[in-house]
Coordinates of C-alpha atoms and ligand atoms in Angstrom, one line a residue:
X673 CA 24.4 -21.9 41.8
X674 CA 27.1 -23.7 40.2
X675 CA 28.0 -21.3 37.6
X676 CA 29.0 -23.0 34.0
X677 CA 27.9 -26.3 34.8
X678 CA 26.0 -26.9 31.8
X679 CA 28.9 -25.8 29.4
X680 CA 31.0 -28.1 30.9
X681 CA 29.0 -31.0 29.5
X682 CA 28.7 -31.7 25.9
X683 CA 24.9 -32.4 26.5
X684 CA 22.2 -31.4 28.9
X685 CA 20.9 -33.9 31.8
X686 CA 17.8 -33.6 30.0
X687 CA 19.7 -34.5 26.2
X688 CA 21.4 -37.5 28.9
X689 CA 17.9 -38.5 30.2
X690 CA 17.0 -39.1 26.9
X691 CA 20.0 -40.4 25.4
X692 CA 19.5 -43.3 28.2
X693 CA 15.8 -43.7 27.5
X694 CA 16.7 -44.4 23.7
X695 CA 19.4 -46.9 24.3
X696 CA 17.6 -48.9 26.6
X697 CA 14.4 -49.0 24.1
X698 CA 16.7 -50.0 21.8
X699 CA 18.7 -53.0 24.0
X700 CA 15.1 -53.8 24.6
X701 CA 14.5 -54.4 21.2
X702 CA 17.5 -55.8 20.3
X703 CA 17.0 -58.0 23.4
X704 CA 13.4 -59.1 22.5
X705 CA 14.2 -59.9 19.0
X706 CA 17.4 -62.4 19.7
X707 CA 14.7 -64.1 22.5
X708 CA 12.1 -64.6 20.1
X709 CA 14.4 -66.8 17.8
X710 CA 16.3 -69.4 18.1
X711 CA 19.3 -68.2 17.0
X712 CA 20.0 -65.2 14.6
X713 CA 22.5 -62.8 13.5
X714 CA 23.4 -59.6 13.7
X715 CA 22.1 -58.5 10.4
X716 CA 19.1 -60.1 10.7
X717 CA 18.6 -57.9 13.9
X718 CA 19.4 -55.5 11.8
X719 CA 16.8 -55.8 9.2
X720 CA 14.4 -57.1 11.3
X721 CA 14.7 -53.6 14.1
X722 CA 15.6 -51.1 11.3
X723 CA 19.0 -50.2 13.5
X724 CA 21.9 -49.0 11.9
X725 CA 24.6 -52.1 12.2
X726 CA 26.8 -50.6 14.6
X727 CA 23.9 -50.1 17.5
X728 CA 23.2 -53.9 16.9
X729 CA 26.9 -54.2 17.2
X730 CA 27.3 -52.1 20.2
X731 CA 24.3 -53.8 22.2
X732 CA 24.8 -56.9 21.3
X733 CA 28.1 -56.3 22.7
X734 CA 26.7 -54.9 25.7
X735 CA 24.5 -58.3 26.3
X736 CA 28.0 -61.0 25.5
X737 CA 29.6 -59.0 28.3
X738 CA 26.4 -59.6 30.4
X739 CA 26.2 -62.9 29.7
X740 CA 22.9 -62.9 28.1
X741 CA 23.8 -63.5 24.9
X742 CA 26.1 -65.6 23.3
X743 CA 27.6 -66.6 19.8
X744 CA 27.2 -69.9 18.3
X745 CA 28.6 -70.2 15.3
X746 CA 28.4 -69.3 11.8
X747 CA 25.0 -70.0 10.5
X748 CA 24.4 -70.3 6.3
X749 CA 26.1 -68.2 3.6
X750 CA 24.1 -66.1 1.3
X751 CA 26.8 -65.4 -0.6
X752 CA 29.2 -63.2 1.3
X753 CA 30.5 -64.3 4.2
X754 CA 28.7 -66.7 6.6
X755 CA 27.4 -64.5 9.7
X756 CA 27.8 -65.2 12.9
X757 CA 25.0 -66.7 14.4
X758 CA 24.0 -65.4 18.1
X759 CA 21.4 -67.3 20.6
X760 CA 20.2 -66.5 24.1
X761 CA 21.8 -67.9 27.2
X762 CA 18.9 -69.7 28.7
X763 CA 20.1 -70.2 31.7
X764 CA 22.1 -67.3 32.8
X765 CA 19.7 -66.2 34.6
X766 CA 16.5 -68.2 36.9
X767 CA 13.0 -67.2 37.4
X768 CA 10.5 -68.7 39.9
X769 CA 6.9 -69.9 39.2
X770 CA 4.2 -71.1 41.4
X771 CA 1.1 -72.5 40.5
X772 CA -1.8 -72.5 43.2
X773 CA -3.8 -75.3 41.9
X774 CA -6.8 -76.5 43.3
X775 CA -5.3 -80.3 44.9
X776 CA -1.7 -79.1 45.1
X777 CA 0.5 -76.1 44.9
X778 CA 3.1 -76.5 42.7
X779 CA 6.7 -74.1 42.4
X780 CA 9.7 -74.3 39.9
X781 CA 12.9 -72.3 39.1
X782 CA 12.8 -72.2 35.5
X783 CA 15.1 -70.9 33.0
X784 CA 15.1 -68.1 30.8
X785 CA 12.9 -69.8 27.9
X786 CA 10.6 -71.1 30.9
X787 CA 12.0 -74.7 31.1
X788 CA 12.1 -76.5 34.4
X789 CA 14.8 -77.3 36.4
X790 CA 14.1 -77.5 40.0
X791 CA 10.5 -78.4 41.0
X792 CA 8.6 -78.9 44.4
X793 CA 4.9 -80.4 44.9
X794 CA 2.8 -79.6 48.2
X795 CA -0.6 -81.3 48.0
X796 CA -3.2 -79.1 49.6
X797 CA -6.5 -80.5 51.2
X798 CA -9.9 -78.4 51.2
X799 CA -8.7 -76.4 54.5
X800 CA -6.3 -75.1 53.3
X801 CA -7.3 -71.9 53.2
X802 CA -6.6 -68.2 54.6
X803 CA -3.3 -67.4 56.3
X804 CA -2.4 -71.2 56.3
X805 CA -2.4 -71.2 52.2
X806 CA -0.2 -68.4 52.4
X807 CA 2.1 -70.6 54.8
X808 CA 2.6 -73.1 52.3
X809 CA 3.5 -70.7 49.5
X810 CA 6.5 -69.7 52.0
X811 CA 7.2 -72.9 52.2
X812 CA 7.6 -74.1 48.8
X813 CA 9.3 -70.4 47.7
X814 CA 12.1 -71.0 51.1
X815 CA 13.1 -74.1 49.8
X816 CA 13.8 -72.9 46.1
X817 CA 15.8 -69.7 47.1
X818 CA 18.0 -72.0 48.7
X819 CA 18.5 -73.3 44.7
X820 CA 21.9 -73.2 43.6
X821 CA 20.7 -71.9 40.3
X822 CA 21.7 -68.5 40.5
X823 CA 21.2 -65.5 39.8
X824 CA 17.3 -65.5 40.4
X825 CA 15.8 -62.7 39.1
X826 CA 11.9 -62.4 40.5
X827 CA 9.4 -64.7 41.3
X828 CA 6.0 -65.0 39.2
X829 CA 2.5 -66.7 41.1
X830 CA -0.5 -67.6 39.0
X831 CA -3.8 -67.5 41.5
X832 CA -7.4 -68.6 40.7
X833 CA -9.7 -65.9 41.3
X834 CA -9.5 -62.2 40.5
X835 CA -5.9 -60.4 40.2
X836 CA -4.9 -56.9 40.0
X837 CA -1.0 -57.6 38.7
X838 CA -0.6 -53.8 38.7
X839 CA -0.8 -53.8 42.7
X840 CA 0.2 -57.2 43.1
X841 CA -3.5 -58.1 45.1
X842 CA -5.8 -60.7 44.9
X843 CA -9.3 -59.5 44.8
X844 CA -11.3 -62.0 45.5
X845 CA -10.1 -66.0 45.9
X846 CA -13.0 -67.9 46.5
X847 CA -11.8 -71.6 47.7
X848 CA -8.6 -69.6 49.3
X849 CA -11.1 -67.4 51.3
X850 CA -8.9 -64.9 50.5
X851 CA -9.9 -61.5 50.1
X852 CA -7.6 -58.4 49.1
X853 CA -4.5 -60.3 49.7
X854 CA -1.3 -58.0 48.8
X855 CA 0.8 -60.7 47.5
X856 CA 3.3 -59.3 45.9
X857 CA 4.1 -57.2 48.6
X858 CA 4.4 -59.9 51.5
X859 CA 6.1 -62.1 49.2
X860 CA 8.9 -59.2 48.0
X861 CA 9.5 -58.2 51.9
X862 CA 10.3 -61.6 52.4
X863 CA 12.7 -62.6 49.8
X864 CA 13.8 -59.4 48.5
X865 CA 13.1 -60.4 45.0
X866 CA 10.6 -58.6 42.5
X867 CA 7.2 -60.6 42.4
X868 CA 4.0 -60.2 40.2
X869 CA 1.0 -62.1 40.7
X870 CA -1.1 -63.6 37.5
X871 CA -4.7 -64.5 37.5
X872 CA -4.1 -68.6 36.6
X873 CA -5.6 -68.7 33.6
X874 CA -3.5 -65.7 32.0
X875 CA -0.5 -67.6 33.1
X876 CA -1.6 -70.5 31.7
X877 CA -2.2 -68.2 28.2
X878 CA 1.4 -67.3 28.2
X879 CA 2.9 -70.5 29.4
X880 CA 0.9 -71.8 26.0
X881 CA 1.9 -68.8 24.1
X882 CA 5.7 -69.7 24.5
X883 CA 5.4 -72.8 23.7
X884 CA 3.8 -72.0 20.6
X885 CA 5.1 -68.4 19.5
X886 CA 7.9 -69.0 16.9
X887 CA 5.8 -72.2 15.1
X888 CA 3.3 -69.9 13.7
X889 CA 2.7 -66.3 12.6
X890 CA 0.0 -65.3 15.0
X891 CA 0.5 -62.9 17.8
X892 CA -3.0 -64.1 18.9
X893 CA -4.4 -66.6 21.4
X894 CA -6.8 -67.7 23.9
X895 CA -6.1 -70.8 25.9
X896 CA -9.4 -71.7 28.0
X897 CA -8.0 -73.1 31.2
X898 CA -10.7 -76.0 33.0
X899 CA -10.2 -76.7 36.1
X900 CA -11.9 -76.6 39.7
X901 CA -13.2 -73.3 37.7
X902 CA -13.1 -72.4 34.4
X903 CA -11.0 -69.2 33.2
X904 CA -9.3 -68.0 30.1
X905 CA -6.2 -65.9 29.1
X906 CA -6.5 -63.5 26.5
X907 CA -2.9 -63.0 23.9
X908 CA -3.2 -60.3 22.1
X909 CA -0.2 -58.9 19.4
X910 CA 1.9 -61.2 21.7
X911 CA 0.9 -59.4 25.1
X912 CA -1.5 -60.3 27.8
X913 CA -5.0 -58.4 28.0
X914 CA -6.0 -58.4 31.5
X915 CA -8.9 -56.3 31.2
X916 CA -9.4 -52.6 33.1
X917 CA -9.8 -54.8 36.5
X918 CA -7.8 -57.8 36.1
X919 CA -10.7 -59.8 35.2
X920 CA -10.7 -60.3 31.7
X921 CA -11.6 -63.9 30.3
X922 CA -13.7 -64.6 33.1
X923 CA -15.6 -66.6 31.2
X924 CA -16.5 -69.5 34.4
X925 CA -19.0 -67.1 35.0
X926 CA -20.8 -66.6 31.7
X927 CA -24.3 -68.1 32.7
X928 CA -24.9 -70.3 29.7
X929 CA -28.2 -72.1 31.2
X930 CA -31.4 -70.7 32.5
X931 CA -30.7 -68.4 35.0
X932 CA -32.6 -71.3 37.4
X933 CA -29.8 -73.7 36.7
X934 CA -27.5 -74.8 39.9
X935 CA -26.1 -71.9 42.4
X936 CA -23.0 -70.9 41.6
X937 CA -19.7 -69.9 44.1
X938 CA -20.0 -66.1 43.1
X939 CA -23.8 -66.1 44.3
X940 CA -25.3 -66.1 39.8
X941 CA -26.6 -69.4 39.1
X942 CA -26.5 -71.1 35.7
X943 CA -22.4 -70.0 35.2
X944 CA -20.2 -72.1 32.7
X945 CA -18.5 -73.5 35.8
X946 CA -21.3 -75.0 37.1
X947 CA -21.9 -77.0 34.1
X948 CA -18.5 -78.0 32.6
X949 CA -15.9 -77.6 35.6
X950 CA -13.8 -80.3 36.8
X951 CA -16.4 -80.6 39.5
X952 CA -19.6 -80.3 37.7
X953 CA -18.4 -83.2 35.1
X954 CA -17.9 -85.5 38.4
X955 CA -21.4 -84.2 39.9
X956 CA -22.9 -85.1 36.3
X957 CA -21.5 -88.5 36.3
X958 CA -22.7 -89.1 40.0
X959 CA -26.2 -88.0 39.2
X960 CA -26.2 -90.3 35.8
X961 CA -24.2 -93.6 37.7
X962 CA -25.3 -93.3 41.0
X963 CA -21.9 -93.5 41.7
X964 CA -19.4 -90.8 43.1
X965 CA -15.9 -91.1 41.7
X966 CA -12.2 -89.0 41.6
X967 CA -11.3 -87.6 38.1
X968 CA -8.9 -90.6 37.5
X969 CA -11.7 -92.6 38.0
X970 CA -13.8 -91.3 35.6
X971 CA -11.0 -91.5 32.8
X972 CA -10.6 -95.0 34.0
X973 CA -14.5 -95.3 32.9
X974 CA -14.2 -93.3 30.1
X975 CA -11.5 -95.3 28.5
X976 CA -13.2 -98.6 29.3
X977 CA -16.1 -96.9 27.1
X978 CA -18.3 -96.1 29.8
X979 CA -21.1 -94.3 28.2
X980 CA -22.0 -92.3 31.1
X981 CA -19.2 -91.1 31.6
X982 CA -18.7 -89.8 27.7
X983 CA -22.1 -88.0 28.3
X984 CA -21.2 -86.3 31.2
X985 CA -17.8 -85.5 29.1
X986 CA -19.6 -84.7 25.9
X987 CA -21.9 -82.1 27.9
X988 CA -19.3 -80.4 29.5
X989 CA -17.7 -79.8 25.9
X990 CA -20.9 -78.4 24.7
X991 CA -21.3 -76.1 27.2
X992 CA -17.8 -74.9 27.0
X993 CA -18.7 -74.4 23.1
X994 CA -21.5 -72.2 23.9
X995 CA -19.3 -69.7 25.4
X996 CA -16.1 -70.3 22.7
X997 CA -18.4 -69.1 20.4
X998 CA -19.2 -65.7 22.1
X999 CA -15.2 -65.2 22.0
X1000 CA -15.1 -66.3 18.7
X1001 CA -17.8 -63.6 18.2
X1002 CA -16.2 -61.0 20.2
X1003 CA -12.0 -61.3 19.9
X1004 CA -12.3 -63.1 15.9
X1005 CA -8.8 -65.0 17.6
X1006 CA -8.3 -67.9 15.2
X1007 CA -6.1 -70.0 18.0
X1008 CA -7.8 -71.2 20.9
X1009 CA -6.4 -73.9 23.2
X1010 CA -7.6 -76.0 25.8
X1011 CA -5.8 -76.6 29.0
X1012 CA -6.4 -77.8 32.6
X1013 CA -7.8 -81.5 34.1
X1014 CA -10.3 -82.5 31.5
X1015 CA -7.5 -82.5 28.1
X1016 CA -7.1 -86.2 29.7
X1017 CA -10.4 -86.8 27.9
X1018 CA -8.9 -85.5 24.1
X1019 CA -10.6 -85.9 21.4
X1020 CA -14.2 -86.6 22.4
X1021 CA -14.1 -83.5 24.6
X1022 CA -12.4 -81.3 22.0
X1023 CA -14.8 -82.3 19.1
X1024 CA -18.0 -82.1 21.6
X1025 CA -16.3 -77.6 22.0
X1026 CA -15.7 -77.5 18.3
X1027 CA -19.2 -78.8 17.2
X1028 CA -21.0 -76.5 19.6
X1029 CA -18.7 -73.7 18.7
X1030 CA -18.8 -74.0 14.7
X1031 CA -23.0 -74.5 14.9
X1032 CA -23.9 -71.1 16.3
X1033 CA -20.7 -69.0 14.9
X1034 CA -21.0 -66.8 12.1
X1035 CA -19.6 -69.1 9.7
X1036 CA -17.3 -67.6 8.1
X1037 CA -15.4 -67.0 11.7
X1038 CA -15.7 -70.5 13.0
X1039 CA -14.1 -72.5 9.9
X1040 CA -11.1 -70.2 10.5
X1041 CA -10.7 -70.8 14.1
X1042 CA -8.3 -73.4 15.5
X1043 CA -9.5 -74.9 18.3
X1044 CA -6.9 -77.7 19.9
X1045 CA -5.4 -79.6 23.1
X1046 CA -2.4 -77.1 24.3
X1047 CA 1.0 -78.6 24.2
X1048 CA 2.7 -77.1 27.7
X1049 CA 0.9 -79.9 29.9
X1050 CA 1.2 -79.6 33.6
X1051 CA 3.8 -77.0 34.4
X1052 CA 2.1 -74.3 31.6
X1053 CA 1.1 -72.3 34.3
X1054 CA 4.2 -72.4 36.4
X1055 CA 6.5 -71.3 32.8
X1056 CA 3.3 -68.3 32.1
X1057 CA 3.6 -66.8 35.9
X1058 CA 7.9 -67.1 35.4
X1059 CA 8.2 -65.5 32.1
X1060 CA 6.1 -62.7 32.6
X1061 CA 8.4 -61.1 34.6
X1062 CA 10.4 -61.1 31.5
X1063 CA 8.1 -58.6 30.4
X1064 CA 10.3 -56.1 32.4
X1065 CA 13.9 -56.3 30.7
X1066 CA 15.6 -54.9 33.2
X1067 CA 15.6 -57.5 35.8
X1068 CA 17.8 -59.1 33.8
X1069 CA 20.4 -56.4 34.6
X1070 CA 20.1 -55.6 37.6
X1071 CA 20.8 -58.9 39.2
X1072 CA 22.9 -59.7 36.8
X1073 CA 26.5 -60.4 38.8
Ligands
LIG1127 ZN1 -20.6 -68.0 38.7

């Protein structure tokens, strides 16, 4: 026993604990609200967190002498004195993404607001599967920690199939063969970094989300992702909803023809996938033509006004309409946004989702919902995986050097 110990400290350990918990809920908040703008100042954060001035002070002094933050200038008067204006340092700090696409895997270091600065391509072929895919993902992820970019703070992968973030596994990855992979784990012994693995299509969601969140008021999205498969993300009050098992916005295997239609990969038959994937657009125009073709060839067609191939485009919209409409139904999320290989076919594509969509919606839903092309293009899935690791503020501390 260590007689007296107590009095000797103004407050308890416990009355510490929870003097620690507090400040760091409120550097979080302090933190979240200087990343969600582009710049502001510090009574803004003020008003906007319902802190007393001096906290905002005292952590945003905290975050200058991190190097996270940094001031920028005096922004517009309101009459008093013009206020100091303070902005994130985007790249004081570097995250890693990598994308496992279908044709190619595809890493970046990005920076803080999820811009690109170092990227590396490795096209995969079909047998590429297993312990060899795995191989490759080393081999993109050795090159970039050799980046000079520094500090890197984590690494974040978006993976088709079915993802449990929470224990860094992928369930199931059907054209990896893989099978209960731990991820995170083999990818954290090996670089020492902290790692979280994304289903794609939620990455994809919050790559979309940033590149959107600050334009408009809604916390809400769902970006349907079309690809060798067909997934979606699901935003919800500006977090990702990834369902009890990690499978939430499966919607590739919604069955959305007769339950005779063609076999699908998880063993159903009739599933979304098999009628509006990537593949299933090229196996439409094939069985229309006669002729087999690569996706660039088909947009080739397209373009040229090749009326096959804007059927076999058109159907694969109205199928993917049929099962917007039952998220329309379900979620009421006014912004839903396309991404993935087919966008290349715009506005015939899009209107083809939209008309299916807005004819069997409760009306009054569908002429509120947004339904568009996203706007983060190839490397949306790369930014999603990276930032969500910003979901965990204190990464950025404990590298930080
Ligand atoms: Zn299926």
């Amino acid at each position: 026993m260590l007689p007296g110990l107590f009095d000797f400290f103004s407050t308890s350990p416990m009355e510490k604990a929870t003097q620690q918990q507090t400040k760091e809920h409120n550097t979080n908040l302090v933190l979240s609200t200087i990343f969600e703008r582009a710049s502001i100042s510090r009574a803004e954060i003020s008003r906007i967190t319902s802190l007393t001035r001096t906290t905002v002070s005292d952590i945003v002094a905290d975050l200058i002498m991190e190097g996270l933050v940094k001031e920028i200038g005096a922004g517009p008067s309101l009459g008093g004195k013009s206020p100091i204006l303070l902005s994130l340092v985007q790249d004081s700090r570097y995250l890693i993404g990598v994308d496992l696409g279908y044709d190619e895997f595809n890493g970046a270091i990005v920076d803080l607001r999820g811009h690109i600065c170092e990227k590396i391509t490795l096209p995969i072929d079909s047998g590429c599967t297993g312990e060899k895919a795995i191989a490759e993902i080393y081999h993109i992820v050795d090159q970039l920690v050799q980046s000079k970019l520094r500090p890197l703070i984590g690494i974040g992968l978006g993976a088709p199939g079915v993802v449990n973030t929470r224990e860094g596994l992928v369930v199931r990855a059907v054209n990896l063969d893989w099978k209960n992979v731990p991820l995170a784990r083999m990818l954290r012994e090996r670089y020492q970094l902290p790692v979280y693995i994304l289903n794609d299509s939620h990455s994809a969601a919050l790559g979309e989300f940033s590149h959107q969140s600050g334009l408009r008021s809604s916390q809400n999205l769902v970006a349907i992702n079309v690809r060798r498969g067909i997934g979606s993300g699901i935003i919800i009050n500006g977090q990702l909803f990834q369902g009890d098992g990690g499978g939430a916005g499966e919607i590739g295997h919604v069955v959305v023809i007769s339950p005779d239609g063609q076999p699908c990969l998880c063993g159903n038959s009739g599933c979304l996938e098999t009628v509006a994937s990537r593949r299933a657009v090229l196996a439409r125009y094939a069985a229309l033509s006669g002729k087999t073709v690569t996706l660039e060839q088909l947009e080739q067609a397209f373009q040229a006004g090749d009326e096959l191939a804007r059927q076999a485009i058109v159907e694969s919209g109205q199928y993917i309409g049929m099962a917007v409409q039952s998220l329309i139904g379900t979620l009421n999320i006014e912004r839903i946004v396309m991404v993935g290989d087919l966008n290349r076919f715009g506005a015939p594509w899009l209107e083809a989702i939209k008309e299916t969509a807005a004819r069997s919606t409760f009306y009054r839903l569908a002429q509120d919902t947004q339904i568009e092309i996203g706007t983060a293009g190839k490397n949306g899935i790369i930014e999603g995986a990276a930032l969500f690791l910003l979901k965990d503020y204190s990464l950025l501390f404990r590298h930080a050097a």
